[in-house]
Amino acid sequence: MRVLGIETSCDETGVAIYDSTAGLLSNQLHSQITTHAHYGGVVPELASRSHMQKTVLLIEAALQESQLRMQDINAIAYTAGPGLVGSLLVGSCIGRSLAFSLNIPSVAINHMEGHLLSPMLEDDPPNFPFVALLVSGGHTQLISATGIGAYTLMGESLDDAAGEAFDKTAKLLGLSYPGGPALSALAKKGLRERFRFPRPMTDRPGFDFSFSGLKTFAANTIYNNHNTLQIRADIARAFEDAVVDTLVIKCRRALNYSGFKSLVLAGGVGSNCLLRRKLKDLMIQRDGKVFYARPEFCTDNGAMIAYTGMMRLQLNGDNPLSITVRPRWPLSELNTL
Ligand code: KG4
Ligand code: ZN
């Protein structure tokens, strides 16, 4: 089975073709960073327009790279939520209509399930059950995953998502959007323990997160210190250490609670080197294993949507003709297969 995957939930247009025997044949991406950078964040209307311009071009490029024709595609998977409603509608309408015109099945995919399954694109994929830490620009969630669609939310951010906290703090430090990778690069030049930020909500039981206070802490630290490159790097370092430590503490707690030996790290912040290293150390200590995908499969991409579509179509079959998008779509509401 060959599945075309279409991702248009936010500021990246992703198109991929996944073959159930040969694996990933093409993974095309158009990033809208230059479109939104000037505004310091994603402008929803510009995002939808860009998806309109790029999606069909990327489908053509994916077919060309795979040396396939449209008729060689057996099914289409498209992101139907969560995300920006206008952007979701672009990919969903193109995906569903194309499937209708070709008389092939299509399936509406939950973007966060795409992230969650993305490490399965790699050679050494995780097996269920596992704890998943989903850390993106819009979500920070700890999930207990026991099968495809069998996801229980253990905890989540009560305010800013981890990626959002990275982006907002980066902005305070004068770094351009999207700030996560830039802040992380600056932190590498920072001194450890020059500043110490709190580890929010680690002093009480539970699996929830709260990152918005760290941004305020960063704002106050910037205000109270000289504005030199070294000080900014030291603040970036203290911020990154605090976010990563907090995520690691909560993962440890979730693993203790569930008794699972595998941990999956996914979502854009999952490409953060420090987080990857610290979770690897944690799992070595626990005689378990952490699974994460290569960085380009951590941030938004079409490959994870094509793969999730293939899993769902193999297990469940077609979706109805109607096109429905869900700007909010909790993982716990997915069909269990
Ligand atoms: O999953 P993703 O590509 O899009 C959403 O679904 O939100 O995640 C994007 C987020 C942004 O907030 C970005 O700053 C953050 O992931 N991010 C990082 C890194 N790479 C991307 N945050 C910290 N360190 C990184 N290396
Ligand atoms: Zn995402």
CSV table of C-alpha atoms and ligand atoms in Angstrom, one decimal:
chain,number,residue,atom,x,y,z
A,1,MET,CA,0.0,0.0,0.0
A,2,ARG,CA,1.3,3.5,-0.9
A,3,VAL,CA,0.0,6.4,1.1
A,4,LEU,CA,0.3,10.0,0.3
A,5,GLY,CA,0.5,12.1,3.5
A,6,ILE,CA,-0.5,15.8,3.7
A,7,GLU,CA,0.4,18.0,6.7
A,8,THR,CA,-0.9,21.6,6.8
A,9,SER,CA,-1.8,22.2,10.4
A,10,CYS,CA,0.4,25.2,11.2
A,11,ASP,CA,3.4,26.9,9.5
A,12,GLU,CA,4.9,24.0,7.5
A,13,THR,CA,3.5,22.3,4.4
A,14,GLY,CA,4.6,18.7,4.4
A,15,VAL,CA,3.9,16.0,1.8
A,16,ALA,CA,5.2,12.5,1.9
A,17,ILE,CA,4.7,9.1,0.2
A,18,TYR,CA,5.0,6.0,2.4
A,19,ASP,CA,5.1,2.5,1.0
A,20,SER,CA,4.1,-0.3,3.3
A,21,THR,CA,7.0,-2.5,2.0
A,22,ALA,CA,9.6,-0.1,0.7
A,23,GLY,CA,9.2,2.5,3.5
A,24,LEU,CA,9.4,6.3,3.0
A,25,LEU,CA,9.8,7.2,-0.7
A,26,SER,CA,9.7,11.0,-0.5
A,27,ASN,CA,9.3,13.6,2.2
A,28,GLN,CA,8.8,17.2,0.9
A,29,LEU,CA,8.7,20.2,3.1
A,30,HIS,CA,8.0,23.9,2.7
A,31,SER,CA,8.8,25.9,5.8
A,32,GLN,CA,7.0,29.3,6.2
A,33,ILE,CA,9.6,30.7,8.5
A,34,THR,CA,10.5,33.6,6.2
A,35,THR,CA,6.7,34.4,5.8
A,36,HIS,CA,6.1,34.8,9.5
A,37,ALA,CA,9.5,35.9,10.9
A,38,HIS,CA,8.8,39.6,10.3
A,39,TYR,CA,5.7,39.3,12.6
A,40,GLY,CA,7.5,37.3,15.3
A,41,GLY,CA,4.9,34.5,15.2
A,42,VAL,CA,2.5,32.6,12.9
A,43,VAL,CA,-0.1,34.8,11.1
A,44,PRO,CA,-2.9,32.3,10.4
A,45,GLU,CA,-4.2,33.9,7.2
A,46,LEU,CA,-0.7,34.0,5.7
A,47,ALA,CA,-0.2,30.4,6.7
A,48,SER,CA,-3.4,29.3,4.9
A,49,ARG,CA,-2.4,31.2,1.8
A,50,SER,CA,1.0,29.7,1.7
A,51,HIS,CA,-0.4,26.1,2.1
A,52,MET,CA,-2.7,26.9,-0.8
A,53,GLN,CA,0.3,27.9,-2.9
A,54,LYS,CA,2.5,25.0,-1.9
A,55,THR,CA,0.5,21.8,-1.3
A,56,VAL,CA,-0.1,20.8,-4.9
A,57,LEU,CA,3.5,21.7,-5.9
A,58,LEU,CA,4.8,19.5,-3.1
A,59,ILE,CA,2.5,16.6,-4.1
A,60,GLU,CA,4.0,16.9,-7.7
A,61,ALA,CA,7.5,17.0,-6.3
A,62,ALA,CA,6.9,13.9,-4.1
A,63,LEU,CA,5.5,11.9,-7.0
A,64,GLN,CA,8.5,13.0,-9.2
A,65,GLU,CA,11.0,12.0,-6.5
A,66,SER,CA,9.3,8.6,-6.0
A,67,GLN,CA,9.0,8.2,-9.8
A,68,LEU,CA,5.3,7.5,-9.4
A,69,ARG,CA,2.2,8.8,-11.1
A,70,MET,CA,-0.9,9.9,-9.2
A,71,GLN,CA,-2.6,6.6,-10.2
A,72,ASP,CA,0.1,4.6,-8.2
A,73,ILE,CA,-1.1,6.1,-4.9
A,74,ASN,CA,-3.5,3.8,-3.0
A,75,ALA,CA,-4.7,6.1,-0.2
A,76,ILE,CA,-4.4,9.6,1.1
A,77,ALA,CA,-3.9,10.7,4.7
A,78,TYR,CA,-4.3,14.3,5.7
A,79,THR,CA,-4.1,16.2,9.0
A,80,ALA,CA,-7.6,17.2,10.2
A,81,GLY,CA,-6.6,18.6,13.6
A,82,PRO,CA,-5.5,20.0,16.0
A,83,GLY,CA,-4.2,23.2,14.4
A,84,LEU,CA,-5.2,26.4,12.7
A,85,VAL,CA,-8.6,26.0,11.2
A,86,GLY,CA,-7.9,27.7,7.8
A,87,SER,CA,-4.6,25.8,7.4
A,88,LEU,CA,-6.3,22.5,8.3
A,89,LEU,CA,-9.0,23.1,5.7
A,90,VAL,CA,-6.5,23.6,2.9
A,91,GLY,CA,-4.8,20.2,3.4
A,92,SER,CA,-8.1,18.4,4.2
A,93,CYS,CA,-10.0,19.7,1.2
A,94,ILE,CA,-7.1,18.9,-1.2
A,95,GLY,CA,-6.5,15.4,0.3
A,96,ARG,CA,-10.2,14.4,0.5
A,97,SER,CA,-11.0,15.7,-3.0
A,98,LEU,CA,-8.0,14.1,-4.6
A,99,ALA,CA,-9.0,10.8,-3.0
A,100,PHE,CA,-12.5,11.2,-4.3
A,101,SER,CA,-11.3,12.0,-7.8
A,102,LEU,CA,-9.0,8.9,-7.8
A,103,ASN,CA,-11.6,6.7,-6.2
A,104,ILE,CA,-9.2,5.7,-3.4
A,105,PRO,CA,-9.7,5.8,0.4
A,106,SER,CA,-8.6,8.7,2.6
A,107,VAL,CA,-8.2,9.1,6.3
A,108,ALA,CA,-8.3,12.2,8.6
A,109,ILE,CA,-5.3,12.1,10.9
A,110,ASN,CA,-4.7,13.7,14.3
A,111,HIS,CA,-1.5,15.7,14.1
A,112,MET,CA,-0.5,14.7,17.7
A,113,GLU,CA,-0.9,11.0,16.9
A,114,GLY,CA,1.4,11.7,13.9
A,115,HIS,CA,4.0,13.1,16.3
A,116,LEU,CA,3.5,10.3,18.7
A,117,LEU,CA,4.1,7.6,16.1
A,118,SER,CA,7.0,9.4,14.3
A,119,PRO,CA,9.8,7.4,16.0
A,120,MET,CA,8.3,4.3,14.2
A,121,LEU,CA,9.6,5.8,10.9
A,122,GLU,CA,13.1,4.9,12.2
A,123,ASP,CA,14.9,1.5,11.9
A,124,ASP,CA,14.6,0.7,15.6
A,125,PRO,CA,10.9,1.5,16.3
A,126,PRO,CA,9.3,1.4,19.8
A,127,ASN,CA,6.8,-1.2,20.7
A,128,PHE,CA,3.7,-0.6,22.8
A,129,PRO,CA,3.2,0.0,25.7
A,130,PHE,CA,5.2,3.2,26.3
A,131,VAL,CA,5.1,6.6,28.0
A,132,ALA,CA,5.2,9.4,25.4
A,133,LEU,CA,6.4,12.9,26.0
A,134,LEU,CA,4.8,15.1,23.3
A,135,VAL,CA,6.4,18.5,23.3
A,136,SER,CA,5.6,20.9,20.5
A,137,GLY,CA,4.7,24.5,19.9
A,138,GLY,CA,1.1,24.0,21.0
A,139,HIS,CA,1.2,20.9,23.3
A,140,THR,CA,3.1,19.5,26.3
A,141,GLN,CA,1.6,16.2,27.2
A,142,LEU,CA,2.5,12.9,28.9
A,143,ILE,CA,0.6,10.1,27.4
A,144,SER,CA,0.3,6.4,28.4
A,145,ALA,CA,0.1,4.6,25.0
A,146,THR,CA,-0.9,0.9,24.9
A,147,GLY,CA,-1.8,0.5,21.2
A,148,ILE,CA,-2.8,2.5,18.1
A,149,GLY,CA,-5.4,5.0,19.3
A,150,ALA,CA,-5.2,3.7,22.9
A,151,TYR,CA,-3.9,6.8,24.5
A,152,THR,CA,-4.5,8.1,28.1
A,153,LEU,CA,-3.5,11.6,29.0
A,154,MET,CA,-1.4,11.5,32.2
A,155,GLY,CA,-0.6,15.2,32.4
A,156,GLU,CA,-0.3,18.3,30.3
A,157,SER,CA,0.7,21.9,30.4
A,158,LEU,CA,-1.8,24.1,32.3
A,159,ASP,CA,-0.6,27.2,30.4
A,160,ASP,CA,2.2,27.7,27.8
A,161,ALA,CA,3.4,24.6,25.9
A,162,ALA,CA,7.2,23.9,26.2
A,163,GLY,CA,7.8,25.1,22.6
A,164,GLU,CA,5.8,28.2,23.2
A,165,ALA,CA,7.8,28.9,26.3
A,166,PHE,CA,11.0,28.5,24.3
A,167,ASP,CA,9.7,30.8,21.6
A,168,LYS,CA,8.5,33.5,24.0
A,169,THR,CA,11.7,33.5,26.0
A,170,ALA,CA,13.7,33.6,22.8
A,171,LYS,CA,11.8,36.7,21.7
A,172,LEU,CA,12.7,38.4,25.1
A,173,LEU,CA,16.3,37.6,24.4
A,174,GLY,CA,16.1,39.3,21.0
A,175,LEU,CA,16.2,36.1,19.0
A,176,SER,CA,14.1,35.7,15.8
A,177,TYR,CA,11.1,33.3,15.3
A,178,PRO,CA,11.0,30.4,15.7
A,179,GLY,CA,13.0,30.9,18.8
A,180,GLY,CA,13.4,27.3,20.1
A,181,PRO,CA,16.4,26.2,18.1
A,182,ALA,CA,18.0,29.7,18.3
A,183,LEU,CA,17.7,29.8,22.1
A,184,SER,CA,19.2,26.3,22.3
A,185,ALA,CA,22.1,27.4,20.2
A,186,LEU,CA,22.7,30.5,22.4
A,187,ALA,CA,22.5,28.4,25.5
A,188,LYS,CA,25.5,26.3,24.4
A,189,LYS,CA,27.6,29.4,25.0
A,190,GLY,CA,26.1,30.1,28.4
A,191,LEU,CA,27.6,29.3,31.8
A,192,ARG,CA,25.9,26.7,34.0
A,193,GLU,CA,24.4,27.9,37.2
A,194,ARG,CA,25.2,31.6,36.5
A,195,PHE,CA,21.4,32.0,37.0
A,196,ARG,CA,19.1,29.4,38.4
A,197,PHE,CA,15.5,29.2,37.2
A,198,PRO,CA,12.7,27.3,39.1
A,199,ARG,CA,11.6,23.8,38.1
A,200,PRO,CA,7.8,24.5,38.1
A,201,MET,CA,5.4,22.1,39.7
A,202,THR,CA,8.0,19.5,40.5
A,203,ASP,CA,7.5,20.1,44.3
A,204,ARG,CA,4.0,18.6,44.2
A,205,PRO,CA,2.6,15.3,43.0
A,206,GLY,CA,1.1,14.8,39.5
A,207,PHE,CA,2.2,15.0,35.9
A,208,ASP,CA,1.0,18.4,34.8
A,209,PHE,CA,3.3,21.2,33.7
A,210,SER,CA,3.3,25.0,33.9
A,211,PHE,CA,5.9,27.0,31.9
A,212,SER,CA,4.5,30.5,31.7
A,213,GLY,CA,6.3,31.5,35.0
A,214,LEU,CA,9.7,30.8,33.4
A,215,LYS,CA,9.1,33.4,30.8
A,216,THR,CA,8.3,36.0,33.5
A,217,PHE,CA,11.4,34.8,35.4
A,218,ALA,CA,13.4,35.3,32.2
A,219,ALA,CA,12.0,38.8,31.7
A,220,ASN,CA,12.9,39.8,35.3
A,221,THR,CA,16.4,38.4,35.0
A,222,ILE,CA,17.0,40.2,31.7
A,223,TYR,CA,15.7,43.5,33.3
A,224,ASN,CA,17.9,43.1,36.4
A,225,ASN,CA,21.2,42.4,34.5
A,226,HIS,CA,23.4,44.0,31.9
A,227,ASN,CA,22.4,43.4,28.4
A,228,THR,CA,25.6,41.6,27.1
A,229,LEU,CA,25.8,38.6,24.8
A,230,GLN,CA,27.3,36.5,27.6
A,231,ILE,CA,24.5,37.4,30.0
A,232,ARG,CA,21.9,36.6,27.4
A,233,ALA,CA,23.6,33.2,26.8
A,234,ASP,CA,23.7,32.5,30.5
A,235,ILE,CA,20.0,33.3,30.8
A,236,ALA,CA,19.3,31.0,27.8
A,237,ARG,CA,21.3,28.3,29.4
A,238,ALA,CA,19.4,28.6,32.8
A,239,PHE,CA,16.1,28.6,31.0
A,240,GLU,CA,16.9,25.5,28.9
A,241,ASP,CA,18.2,23.7,31.9
A,242,ALA,CA,15.0,24.4,33.8
A,243,VAL,CA,12.7,23.3,31.1
A,244,VAL,CA,14.7,20.1,30.4
A,245,ASP,CA,15.0,19.2,34.1
A,246,THR,CA,11.3,19.7,34.6
A,247,LEU,CA,10.4,17.5,31.6
A,248,VAL,CA,12.9,14.8,32.8
A,249,ILE,CA,11.5,14.8,36.3
A,250,LYS,CA,7.9,14.4,35.1
A,251,CYS,CA,9.0,11.6,32.7
A,252,ARG,CA,10.6,9.7,35.5
A,253,ARG,CA,7.4,10.1,37.5
A,254,ALA,CA,5.2,8.9,34.7
A,255,LEU,CA,7.5,5.8,34.1
A,256,ASN,CA,7.5,5.0,37.8
A,257,TYR,CA,3.7,5.2,37.8
A,258,SER,CA,3.1,3.2,34.6
A,259,GLY,CA,5.9,0.7,35.1
A,260,PHE,CA,6.6,0.9,31.4
A,261,LYS,CA,10.2,0.4,30.2
A,262,SER,CA,10.0,2.5,27.0
A,263,LEU,CA,9.8,6.2,26.6
A,264,VAL,CA,8.9,8.0,23.3
A,265,LEU,CA,10.0,11.6,22.8
A,266,ALA,CA,8.2,13.4,20.0
A,267,GLY,CA,7.2,16.9,18.7
A,268,GLY,CA,9.3,19.9,17.7
A,269,VAL,CA,11.0,20.3,21.1
A,270,GLY,CA,11.9,16.6,20.8
A,271,SER,CA,14.7,17.7,18.5
A,272,ASN,CA,16.4,19.6,21.4
A,273,CYS,CA,19.8,18.0,21.9
A,274,LEU,CA,20.0,18.5,25.7
A,275,LEU,CA,16.5,17.0,26.2
A,276,ARG,CA,17.5,14.0,24.1
A,277,ARG,CA,20.7,13.5,26.0
A,278,LYS,CA,19.1,13.8,29.4
A,279,LEU,CA,16.3,11.4,28.6
A,280,LYS,CA,18.8,8.9,27.1
A,281,ASP,CA,20.7,9.0,30.4
A,282,LEU,CA,17.5,8.6,32.4
A,283,MET,CA,16.5,5.5,30.4
A,284,ILE,CA,20.0,4.0,30.7
A,285,GLN,CA,19.8,4.4,34.5
A,286,ARG,CA,16.4,2.7,34.5
A,287,ASP,CA,17.5,-0.2,32.2
A,288,GLY,CA,14.9,1.0,29.7
A,289,LYS,CA,15.0,2.8,26.3
A,290,VAL,CA,14.1,6.2,24.9
A,291,PHE,CA,12.9,6.4,21.3
A,292,TYR,CA,13.0,9.5,19.2
A,293,ALA,CA,13.1,10.3,15.5
A,294,ARG,CA,15.7,12.2,13.5
A,295,PRO,CA,15.2,16.0,14.0
A,296,GLU,CA,13.3,16.5,10.7
A,297,PHE,CA,10.7,14.0,11.8
A,298,CYS,CA,10.3,15.7,15.2
A,299,THR,CA,9.2,19.0,13.8
A,300,ASP,CA,6.1,19.0,11.5
A,301,ASN,CA,6.3,16.8,8.5
A,302,GLY,CA,4.3,14.8,6.0
A,303,ALA,CA,6.1,11.5,6.7
A,304,MET,CA,4.5,11.0,10.1
A,305,ILE,CA,1.0,11.7,8.6
A,306,ALA,CA,1.5,9.2,5.8
A,307,TYR,CA,2.8,6.6,8.2
A,308,THR,CA,-0.1,7.1,10.7
A,309,GLY,CA,-2.5,7.0,7.8
A,310,MET,CA,-1.1,3.7,6.6
A,311,MET,CA,-1.4,2.2,10.2
A,312,ARG,CA,-5.0,3.4,10.5
A,313,LEU,CA,-6.1,2.3,6.9
A,314,GLN,CA,-4.5,-1.1,7.3
A,315,LEU,CA,-6.3,-1.6,10.6
A,316,ASN,CA,-9.6,0.3,10.1
A,317,GLY,CA,-10.3,1.2,6.5
A,318,ASP,CA,-11.8,4.3,4.8
A,319,ASN,CA,-13.2,7.5,6.3
A,320,PRO,CA,-16.5,9.0,5.2
A,321,LEU,CA,-16.7,11.5,2.3
A,322,SER,CA,-17.5,14.5,4.6
A,323,ILE,CA,-14.6,16.9,5.3
A,324,THR,CA,-14.4,17.8,9.0
A,325,VAL,CA,-11.5,19.6,10.7
A,326,ARG,CA,-11.0,19.9,14.5
A,327,PRO,CA,-8.9,22.8,15.7
A,328,ARG,CA,-9.0,21.1,19.1
A,329,TRP,CA,-8.8,17.3,19.1
A,330,PRO,CA,-7.6,15.5,22.2
A,331,LEU,CA,-5.7,12.3,21.7
A,332,SER,CA,-8.0,10.5,24.2
A,333,GLU,CA,-10.9,10.9,21.7
A,334,LEU,CA,-9.3,8.9,18.9
A,335,ASN,CA,-10.7,5.5,17.8
A,336,THR,CA,-8.8,2.6,19.4
A,337,LEU,CA,-7.8,0.0,16.8
B,1,KG4,O1,5.9,20.1,16.4
B,1,KG4,P1,6.3,21.4,15.9
B,1,KG4,O2,7.2,21.5,14.7
B,1,KG4,O3,5.0,22.3,15.6
B,1,KG4,C1,3.9,22.2,16.3
B,1,KG4,O4,3.1,21.3,16.1
B,1,KG4,O5,3.8,23.0,17.3
B,1,KG4,O6,7.0,22.2,17.1
B,1,KG4,C2,7.5,23.5,16.9
B,1,KG4,C3,8.1,24.0,18.2
B,1,KG4,C4,8.4,25.5,18.2
B,1,KG4,O7,8.0,26.1,19.4
B,1,KG4,C5,10.0,25.4,18.2
B,1,KG4,O8,10.6,26.6,18.7
B,1,KG4,C6,10.3,24.2,19.0
B,1,KG4,O9,9.3,23.3,18.5
B,1,KG4,N1,11.6,23.7,18.7
B,1,KG4,C7,12.6,23.6,19.6
B,1,KG4,C8,13.7,23.1,19.0
B,1,KG4,N2,13.4,22.8,17.7
B,1,KG4,C9,12.1,23.2,17.5
B,1,KG4,N3,12.6,23.9,20.9
B,1,KG4,C10,13.8,23.8,21.6
B,1,KG4,N4,14.9,23.3,21.0
B,1,KG4,C11,14.9,22.9,19.7
B,1,KG4,N5,16.1,22.4,19.2
B,2,ZN,ZN,3.5,19.6,15.4
